[in-house]
XYZ file of C-alpha atoms in Angstrom:
586
model
C -44.971 17.630 6.389
C -45.670 14.715 3.743
C -42.145 16.377 2.088
C -40.382 16.573 5.241
C -41.169 13.073 6.288
C -40.665 11.694 2.499
C -36.937 13.214 2.898
C -36.383 11.566 6.406
C -37.864 8.113 5.012
C -35.097 8.943 1.722
C -32.240 9.774 3.446
C -32.593 6.819 6.177
C -32.710 4.168 3.159
C -29.735 5.784 1.022
C -28.134 5.137 4.467
C -29.297 1.895 5.022
C -27.722 0.762 1.289
C -24.562 2.436 1.612
C -23.609 0.983 5.147
C -21.676 -2.040 3.812
C -19.508 0.711 1.529
C -19.322 2.866 5.345
C -17.607 -0.218 6.914
C -15.199 -0.750 3.903
C -14.055 3.310 4.471
C -14.955 4.043 7.884
C -14.636 0.598 9.961
C -11.767 -1.531 8.962
C -9.071 1.020 9.290
C -10.069 1.109 13.102
C -10.171 -2.737 13.871
C -6.981 -3.840 15.868
C -7.386 -7.256 17.641
C -4.441 -9.475 18.343
C -4.266 -12.614 16.576
C -0.854 -15.302 16.924
C -0.575 -17.364 14.005
C 2.157 -19.579 12.429
C 3.193 -18.199 9.647
C 4.927 -20.999 7.781
C 7.994 -19.651 7.240
C 10.389 -21.296 10.062
C 11.439 -24.080 7.458
C 13.264 -21.419 5.483
C 16.587 -20.506 6.475
C 16.573 -16.408 5.780
C 13.606 -16.426 8.869
C 13.491 -16.923 12.133
C 13.326 -20.545 13.953
C 9.989 -19.347 15.533
C 7.341 -19.110 13.095
C 4.742 -17.519 14.742
C 3.601 -14.314 14.056
C 1.473 -11.716 16.653
C -0.335 -9.176 14.463
C -2.540 -6.809 16.147
C -3.663 -4.625 12.711
C -3.819 -6.823 9.491
C -5.637 -10.389 10.424
C -8.786 -8.599 11.597
C -9.226 -6.238 8.712
C -8.689 -9.001 6.586
C -11.229 -11.057 7.631
C -13.688 -7.993 7.815
C -12.820 -6.981 4.358
C -13.931 -10.529 3.379
C -16.688 -10.067 5.139
C -17.900 -7.105 4.117
C -17.771 -8.319 0.456
C -19.701 -11.024 0.848
C -22.328 -9.591 1.594
C -22.529 -7.124 -1.007
C -21.374 -9.621 -3.306
C -24.868 -11.519 -1.878
C -26.723 -7.882 -2.318
C -25.808 -7.620 -5.948
C -26.579 -11.209 -6.850
C -29.922 -11.028 -5.261
C -30.859 -7.809 -7.621
C -29.628 -9.454 -10.481
C -31.861 -13.046 -9.640
C -34.804 -10.528 -8.787
C -34.452 -8.970 -12.231
C -34.149 -12.248 -14.165
C -36.963 -13.570 -12.333
C -38.986 -10.310 -13.207
C -37.503 -10.848 -16.832
C -35.925 -6.930 -16.646
C -33.358 -6.203 -19.134
C -32.376 -3.284 -16.613
C -28.773 -3.588 -15.257
C -28.031 -3.140 -11.631
C -26.454 0.333 -12.344
C -28.945 2.209 -14.681
C -28.198 6.008 -14.636
C -28.762 7.374 -18.053
C -29.970 7.004 -21.669
C -26.078 8.275 -22.598
C -23.604 5.783 -22.123
C -20.717 6.605 -19.322
C -17.618 5.400 -21.733
C -15.160 6.073 -18.958
C -17.034 3.962 -16.430
C -17.470 1.295 -18.675
C -13.864 0.793 -19.622
C -12.558 1.453 -15.959
C -15.446 -1.977 -15.200
C -13.541 -3.955 -18.195
C -10.152 -2.591 -16.385
C -10.884 -3.819 -13.334
C -11.875 -7.177 -14.385
C -8.788 -7.978 -16.368
C -7.139 -6.612 -13.200
C -8.664 -8.938 -11.125
C -8.084 -11.699 -13.562
C -5.071 -11.817 -13.917
C -4.373 -11.554 -9.973
C -7.029 -14.864 -10.076
C -4.031 -16.391 -12.489
C -1.242 -15.290 -10.312
C -2.796 -16.763 -7.079
C -3.405 -20.177 -8.793
C -0.272 -20.510 -10.404
C 1.764 -19.751 -6.986
C 1.989 -23.079 -5.981
C 0.116 -22.294 -2.559
C 3.368 -20.667 -0.742
C 1.229 -17.549 0.512
C -2.225 -18.869 2.367
C -4.986 -17.764 0.348
C -7.116 -17.973 3.753
C -4.830 -16.188 6.382
C -2.258 -14.809 3.876
C 1.204 -13.848 3.833
C 3.708 -13.052 6.958
C 3.509 -9.032 7.381
C 0.875 -8.594 4.546
C -2.336 -10.527 4.549
C -3.988 -9.237 1.822
C -4.872 -12.620 0.189
C -6.610 -13.081 -3.461
C -9.457 -13.204 -1.640
C -8.848 -9.819 -0.112
C -8.059 -8.527 -3.869
C -11.181 -9.630 -4.967
C -13.129 -8.113 -2.157
C -11.624 -4.924 -3.655
C -13.124 -5.223 -7.155
C -16.921 -6.086 -5.237
C -16.444 -3.237 -2.690
C -15.985 -0.691 -5.989
C -18.550 -2.474 -8.217
C -21.078 -2.129 -5.245
C -20.390 1.023 -3.762
C -20.787 2.325 -8.176
C -23.992 0.624 -7.953
C -25.607 1.811 -4.875
C -24.557 5.577 -5.206
C -27.184 7.126 -7.206
C -28.180 9.915 -6.151
C -26.678 13.250 -4.370
C -28.787 11.950 -1.199
C -26.128 8.907 -1.196
C -22.933 10.939 -1.967
C -23.772 13.149 0.907
C -24.489 10.757 3.277
C -21.565 8.522 2.160
C -19.106 12.040 2.922
C -21.109 12.911 6.217
C -20.593 9.304 7.708
C -17.043 9.048 5.902
C -16.023 12.220 7.750
C -17.223 10.885 11.152
C -15.547 7.847 10.773
C -12.219 9.969 10.264
C -12.579 12.049 12.951
C -12.132 8.696 15.146
C -9.430 7.771 13.786
C -7.828 11.380 14.133
C -8.751 11.589 17.734
C -6.621 8.531 17.796
C -4.057 9.836 16.180
C -4.068 13.115 17.810
C -3.543 10.952 21.269
C -0.846 9.493 20.122
C 1.025 12.336 18.765
C 0.465 13.942 22.502
C 2.144 10.974 24.042
C -1.175 9.550 25.684
C -1.543 6.419 22.756
C -4.905 4.511 23.923
C -3.664 1.650 23.009
C -0.876 1.717 25.822
C -3.479 2.334 28.058
C -5.324 -0.966 30.629
C -8.677 -0.400 28.708
C -7.217 -0.664 25.192
C -4.523 -3.211 25.610
C -7.831 -5.002 26.969
C -9.757 -4.176 23.686
C -7.206 -5.413 21.267
C -6.576 -8.779 23.279
C -10.153 -9.593 23.689
C -10.609 -12.402 21.352
C -6.417 -13.646 21.815
C -6.941 -15.203 24.857
C -3.422 -13.604 25.991
C -2.777 -11.568 28.995
C -2.819 -7.730 28.031
C -0.376 -7.106 30.544
C 2.104 -9.042 28.045
C 1.492 -6.113 25.484
C 3.888 -3.375 25.240
C 4.078 -0.417 22.938
C 5.405 -0.991 19.548
C 6.460 2.658 18.328
C 8.286 5.507 20.209
C 5.911 8.072 22.400
C 4.692 10.962 20.203
C 5.068 8.671 17.121
C 1.540 8.754 14.913
C 0.330 4.989 14.037
C -3.357 5.577 14.051
C -4.117 1.822 14.035
C -2.749 1.528 10.790
C -0.062 -0.907 11.276
C 2.831 1.678 10.258
C 3.553 5.357 10.844
C 3.864 5.043 6.895
C 0.145 4.222 6.239
C -1.046 7.376 7.654
C 0.485 9.345 5.187
C -1.527 7.346 3.121
C -4.704 7.478 4.993
C -4.719 11.252 5.627
C -3.719 11.901 1.333
C -7.411 9.936 1.202
C -9.387 11.294 4.053
C -8.005 15.218 3.902
C -9.428 16.311 0.744
C -13.276 14.758 1.687
C -12.639 16.893 4.825
C -11.900 20.291 3.536
C -15.117 19.130 0.933
C -16.966 19.470 4.313
C -16.142 23.093 4.963
C -17.700 24.258 1.335
C -20.668 22.228 0.833
C -21.863 21.459 4.298
C -24.685 24.223 4.832
C -24.765 23.990 8.560
C -22.389 25.869 10.492
C -21.820 22.857 12.927
C -20.675 20.355 10.014
C -18.780 22.822 8.512
C -16.991 23.638 12.037
C -16.305 19.906 12.653
C -14.919 19.613 8.888
C -12.193 22.336 9.549
C -11.425 20.618 13.308
C -11.048 17.492 11.342
C -8.637 18.662 8.478
C -6.268 20.485 11.059
C -6.305 17.252 12.864
C -5.182 15.087 9.988
C -2.587 17.787 9.464
C -1.072 17.386 12.788
C -1.456 13.396 12.869
C 0.522 13.746 9.422
C 3.325 15.606 10.556
C 3.601 13.346 13.484
C 3.765 10.059 11.715
C 6.709 11.533 9.687
C 5.299 9.988 6.604
C 7.565 12.134 4.064
C 5.602 11.206 1.257
C 2.277 11.660 2.454
C 3.651 15.271 2.990
C 4.396 15.575 -0.698
C 1.353 13.409 -1.475
C -0.789 15.834 0.213
C 0.669 18.718 -1.207
C 0.529 17.190 -5.431
C -2.673 15.995 -5.194
C -3.746 19.458 -3.738
C -2.176 21.219 -6.315
C -3.409 18.873 -9.372
C -6.529 19.471 -8.451
C -6.136 23.262 -8.341
C -4.427 22.946 -11.493
C -7.855 21.440 -13.426
C -9.519 23.321 -11.713
C -8.384 26.583 -13.358
C -8.135 24.962 -16.348
C -11.920 24.300 -17.084
C -12.452 27.961 -15.491
C -13.692 30.592 -18.110
C -11.516 33.130 -19.146
C -8.833 31.907 -16.390
C -6.034 30.530 -18.878
C -3.152 33.456 -17.666
C -4.065 32.026 -14.053
C -3.429 28.601 -14.979
C -0.690 29.170 -16.709
C 1.020 31.178 -13.594
C 0.063 27.960 -11.550
C 1.382 25.495 -13.449
C 4.600 27.167 -13.984
C 4.374 27.614 -10.198
C 4.327 23.841 -9.957
C 6.550 23.011 -12.272
C 9.407 24.774 -10.634
C 8.858 23.635 -7.398
C 8.727 20.366 -8.819
C 11.591 20.929 -10.552
C 13.145 22.328 -7.642
C 12.318 18.907 -5.790
C 14.109 16.631 -8.184
C 17.139 19.337 -7.919
C 17.483 19.087 -4.569
C 17.189 15.120 -4.662
C 18.997 14.299 -7.903
C 22.242 14.683 -5.383
C 20.730 11.628 -2.821
C 19.952 9.501 -6.410
C 22.956 9.922 -8.363
C 25.450 9.703 -5.236
C 27.381 6.402 -5.356
C 26.439 5.472 -1.859
C 27.695 1.589 -3.085
C 30.113 -0.484 -0.592
C 33.257 -1.358 -0.553
C 32.100 -5.252 0.022
C 29.545 -5.363 -2.636
C 28.945 -9.185 -2.694
C 29.291 -12.619 -1.512
C 28.135 -15.454 -2.928
C 29.107 -19.136 -1.178
C 30.048 -21.752 -4.157
C 31.189 -25.087 -2.231
C 34.772 -24.858 -1.260
C 34.797 -21.371 -1.552
C 33.805 -17.896 -0.794
C 33.143 -15.728 -3.573
C 33.149 -12.198 -3.013
C 33.489 -8.641 -4.829
C 34.976 -5.571 -3.334
C 35.804 -2.137 -4.666
C 35.232 -3.605 -8.002
C 37.639 -6.642 -7.973
C 36.033 -10.186 -7.896
C 38.211 -12.521 -5.192
C 37.284 -15.901 -3.072
C 38.388 -17.077 0.313
C 39.845 -20.397 0.645
C 41.235 -22.470 3.851
C 40.467 -18.523 5.549
C 42.406 -16.599 3.352
C 41.900 -14.073 0.796
C 42.651 -14.577 -3.166
C 42.411 -12.760 -6.612
C 42.528 -15.944 -8.897
C 45.731 -17.649 -7.490
C 47.123 -14.607 -6.413
C 47.209 -14.370 -2.086
C 45.556 -10.537 -2.080
C 45.064 -9.869 1.544
C 48.075 -7.160 2.221
C 46.075 -5.170 -0.886
C 42.530 -5.424 0.583
C 43.118 -3.504 3.784
C 39.000 -2.957 3.521
C 38.528 -6.465 4.101
C 39.935 -8.486 7.407
C 39.572 -11.883 7.806
C 40.191 -13.464 11.709
C 40.153 -16.384 13.187
C 36.690 -16.976 15.560
C 33.899 -19.957 17.148
C 30.707 -19.413 16.853
C 28.107 -20.083 19.560
C 27.930 -23.714 18.717
C 31.451 -24.348 18.967
C 32.320 -24.460 15.569
C 35.509 -23.302 14.010
C 35.653 -20.715 11.342
C 36.138 -17.174 10.569
C 35.044 -13.711 10.504
C 35.128 -11.440 6.821
C 35.015 -8.014 8.626
C 34.335 -4.461 6.081
C 33.682 -1.509 8.740
C 30.910 -2.510 10.389
C 29.751 -5.930 8.655
C 31.143 -9.237 10.299
C 29.694 -12.078 8.823
C 31.035 -15.726 10.287
C 32.091 -18.722 7.743
C 32.915 -21.859 8.699
C 33.429 -25.428 7.217
C 33.632 -27.611 10.394
C 32.448 -30.015 8.425
C 33.546 -33.408 7.185
C 33.031 -31.900 3.860
C 34.708 -29.439 4.509
C 31.557 -27.301 2.907
C 31.630 -23.923 3.980
C 28.532 -22.115 5.757
C 27.005 -18.929 6.880
C 25.865 -18.420 10.386
C 22.573 -15.737 9.744
C 21.678 -13.412 12.454
C 18.657 -16.492 13.489
C 21.593 -18.701 14.518
C 20.940 -20.798 11.294
C 23.739 -22.280 9.175
C 23.068 -22.174 5.281
C 25.269 -22.181 2.084
C 22.246 -20.581 0.690
C 23.670 -17.364 0.621
C 23.728 -15.347 -3.029
C 24.296 -12.200 -4.094
C 21.614 -10.987 -6.175
C 21.599 -8.445 -9.033
C 20.495 -4.660 -8.674
C 18.758 -2.040 -11.130
C 19.013 1.427 -11.611
C 19.633 2.305 -7.855
C 21.984 -0.264 -7.287
C 24.441 2.538 -6.468
C 22.339 4.373 -4.225
C 21.168 2.251 -1.995
C 20.357 4.254 1.201
C 17.955 6.641 -1.414
C 14.709 7.289 0.876
C 15.641 5.158 4.032
C 17.209 2.715 1.888
C 14.381 1.759 -0.233
C 16.752 2.035 -3.157
C 18.111 -0.428 -2.211
C 14.751 -2.888 -1.549
C 13.912 -1.272 -5.154
C 17.302 -2.006 -6.767
C 16.612 -5.856 -5.774
C 12.866 -5.768 -7.155
C 13.105 -4.488 -10.046
C 15.161 -7.231 -11.935
C 12.079 -9.191 -11.084
C 9.959 -7.454 -13.138
C 11.032 -9.499 -16.182
C 9.590 -12.385 -14.634
C 6.298 -11.223 -14.583
C 4.997 -9.367 -16.797
C 1.914 -11.082 -17.210
C 1.420 -13.556 -14.154
C 2.881 -12.567 -10.783
C 4.354 -14.284 -8.407
C 0.762 -14.225 -6.194
C -0.394 -12.334 -3.569
C 1.497 -12.039 -0.558
C 4.551 -13.715 -2.196
C 6.621 -11.205 -2.556
C 8.976 -11.988 0.419
C 9.715 -15.643 -1.377
C 10.568 -13.663 -4.581
C 13.045 -10.952 -2.900
C 16.258 -12.312 -2.368
C 16.653 -12.474 1.006
C 19.105 -14.560 1.209
C 21.544 -12.416 -0.179
C 22.620 -11.610 3.542
C 25.203 -8.969 2.665
C 22.941 -6.721 0.794
C 20.549 -7.065 4.020
C 23.401 -6.324 6.793
C 24.695 -3.299 4.603
C 20.961 -1.646 4.378
C 19.711 -2.364 8.179
C 17.598 -5.617 7.293
C 20.173 -7.575 9.027
C 17.443 -8.554 11.725
C 14.073 -8.655 9.620
C 13.551 -9.767 6.254
C 12.152 -7.609 3.565
C 8.357 -8.503 2.883
C 7.387 -5.476 0.606
C 9.311 -3.632 -1.890
C 7.347 -0.589 -0.285
C 6.409 0.502 -3.580
C 2.818 -0.306 -4.827
C 3.735 -0.309 -8.450
C 6.500 -2.970 -8.295
C 4.304 -4.406 -5.277
C 1.545 -5.119 -8.084
C 3.680 -5.603 -10.923
C 5.811 -8.870 -9.049
C 2.788 -10.072 -7.041
C -0.040 -10.224 -9.197
C 1.426 -9.373 -12.642
C 2.566 -6.444 -15.239
C -1.087 -6.346 -16.834
C -3.173 -6.369 -13.903
C -0.491 -3.469 -12.831
C -1.519 -1.812 -15.836
C -4.990 -2.349 -15.672
C -5.063 -1.071 -12.443
C -2.930 2.644 -14.020
C -5.573 2.459 -16.960
C -8.482 2.179 -14.200
C -7.195 5.542 -12.416
C -6.586 7.019 -15.790
C -9.995 6.631 -16.776
C -11.389 8.119 -14.041
C -9.228 11.416 -14.174
C -10.610 11.553 -18.129
C -13.745 11.142 -16.467
C -13.271 13.947 -13.527
C -11.923 16.388 -15.998
C -14.709 16.162 -18.299
C -17.182 16.293 -15.702
C -15.546 20.007 -14.613
C -15.470 21.076 -18.563
C -18.578 20.320 -18.823
C -20.391 22.944 -15.844
C -20.465 26.083 -16.148
C -20.835 26.675 -12.652
C -19.286 24.911 -9.550
C -21.592 23.651 -7.838
C -21.223 21.138 -4.386
C -21.432 17.777 -6.051
C -18.668 19.297 -8.254
C -16.452 20.361 -5.216
C -17.209 16.839 -3.998
C -16.287 15.276 -7.402
C -12.996 16.912 -7.271
C -12.506 15.953 -3.162
C -12.625 12.517 -4.249
C -10.160 13.210 -7.177
C -7.773 14.657 -5.197
C -8.249 12.049 -2.562
C -7.183 9.333 -5.292
C -4.153 11.488 -6.558
C -2.824 11.335 -3.259
C -3.538 7.666 -2.884
C -1.254 7.109 -6.362
C 1.367 9.391 -5.495
C 1.716 7.605 -2.415
C 1.762 4.619 -4.132
C 5.543 5.636 -5.154
C 6.650 5.195 -1.474
C 4.260 3.256 0.397
C 2.577 -0.528 -0.511
C -0.863 -1.450 -0.987
C -2.251 -2.968 2.390
C -5.766 -3.370 3.869
C -5.396 -0.730 6.360
C -5.977 1.802 3.524
C -7.080 -0.050 0.702
C -10.147 -0.437 1.264
C -10.675 3.279 1.451
C -9.329 4.078 -1.876
C -11.253 1.548 -3.762
C -14.575 2.828 -1.542
C -13.380 6.311 -2.489
C -12.549 5.352 -6.176
C -15.960 3.831 -6.818
C -17.592 6.836 -4.896
C -16.109 9.090 -7.258
C -16.833 7.906 -10.559
C -20.424 7.672 -8.571
C -20.160 11.148 -8.111
C -19.143 12.185 -12.292
C -22.373 10.049 -13.161
C -24.910 11.656 -10.500
C -23.535 15.199 -12.156
C -23.775 13.960 -15.597
C -27.515 12.250 -14.630
C -28.667 15.799 -13.482
C -27.517 18.019 -16.727
C -29.041 15.704 -18.702
C -32.064 16.355 -16.810
C -31.819 19.816 -17.230
C -30.551 19.499 -21.245
C -33.693 17.396 -21.404
C -31.806 14.717 -22.314
C -32.681 12.240 -19.268
């Protein structure tokens, strides 16, 4: 009876101390609340005169992420102060007589990552608010620092198998709620489209719920994650953890719930149409399977066969997509720039200019030689005389109906601007339509990297760095009625916003964690439940890193990632501690 009561008490204690981590992993993704705020962009020509943003998914998550990290930091500080008062030299995270060099290097890399993020934020000249964040982003420097605190806290408090099992159980419960919401959306019964759902998301806004309408078409799964793409990221994190429950839970009910969750997550992934998420789940599972085979005993031939299969599949995937990457889908009208009293063009590889409503090449009238470009007189809605430049489906209105006879372009927001530039593009400049026009965004983002090798432009400031005044490129790629706020690539996003050094540190964190997982599995003679959990967490983290090639870091899913990778680091240490106990070295 004593041991039974002690076990129950210990489990409750372990649940209590990991509650902040569980909030980061389970509660934050669920937060949906309407917030209307002034994004401060109406002064820019490339943004709407209505500078207000109605956000459902990001601001609430941002606020809770910061709040949770403050609680975590307070707990850490209280612990450190108590140790100092007692003159106890032990660190917050004491686990073994043998130092874990991988976790130590992870902490160093995390420190470098955060340091250069802070430096980038301080050098950003206040373009993006450090408190409310940037338009359609809200991943401020406070949020990025919160990620680091989440990592440190979770690594510190998860120090036993009780903690790991408690974390897995509660995380699966949170994922079930997310999956149920997604499942309703898949069957066109969106919870947030009902009266009750609208009341929930407008509860703190003071806005009449009847004014809320659906953003996505029926059947599209977005859960509570701002964009269906992030469903792919979330599933890549949650699916391996759900799968681990099938193998490590002792009770049949736990295994059944885990299996049901895995099925629901797969359905949600299909309903989100997040291709990168599907690829990430498959590839991360393949990587983990190979890791298991290579660390197994007497299984080299099976590992070689599996490796060959994966290599062939990857090669086939590359070959099937090489055409879309190498295909020249560049546009006939390639560049437009306003240069005072002239409009400079590049069409079909030839530099041209428009003056007095006529097309010239050098000093020669060239209208008849470029049938792909049509110039016709027009009058704007405001009554200004000018002309339209047409090329295919593209139509741009220019006017010099002013005393200085300087040319202005009327953009989709009805603003007249002479800030029209043709930005340079690299690598994907001839395949801008690749990956649903990610090729365009990447081609314009890559040139920005040379300016941010060490220091980035600041969190949430990508919108100011990206050439949103390259109106022709926006029109060609279907972004005429919107601005580009993110590069749709986590690595480009990190490099531009918080610098190349931070990006390198972030990647090194993953590398050291991966090496730690490999070492953990190579040391074992048999695959215990803790090893299975370690592999599941590694699969989840790897899936997130793969998703990062096509999706951005977002406060919707990043807290889940930082919690899982820290739990994975802690799990590896716990396994090592148990091995040392068995060897008598602990």
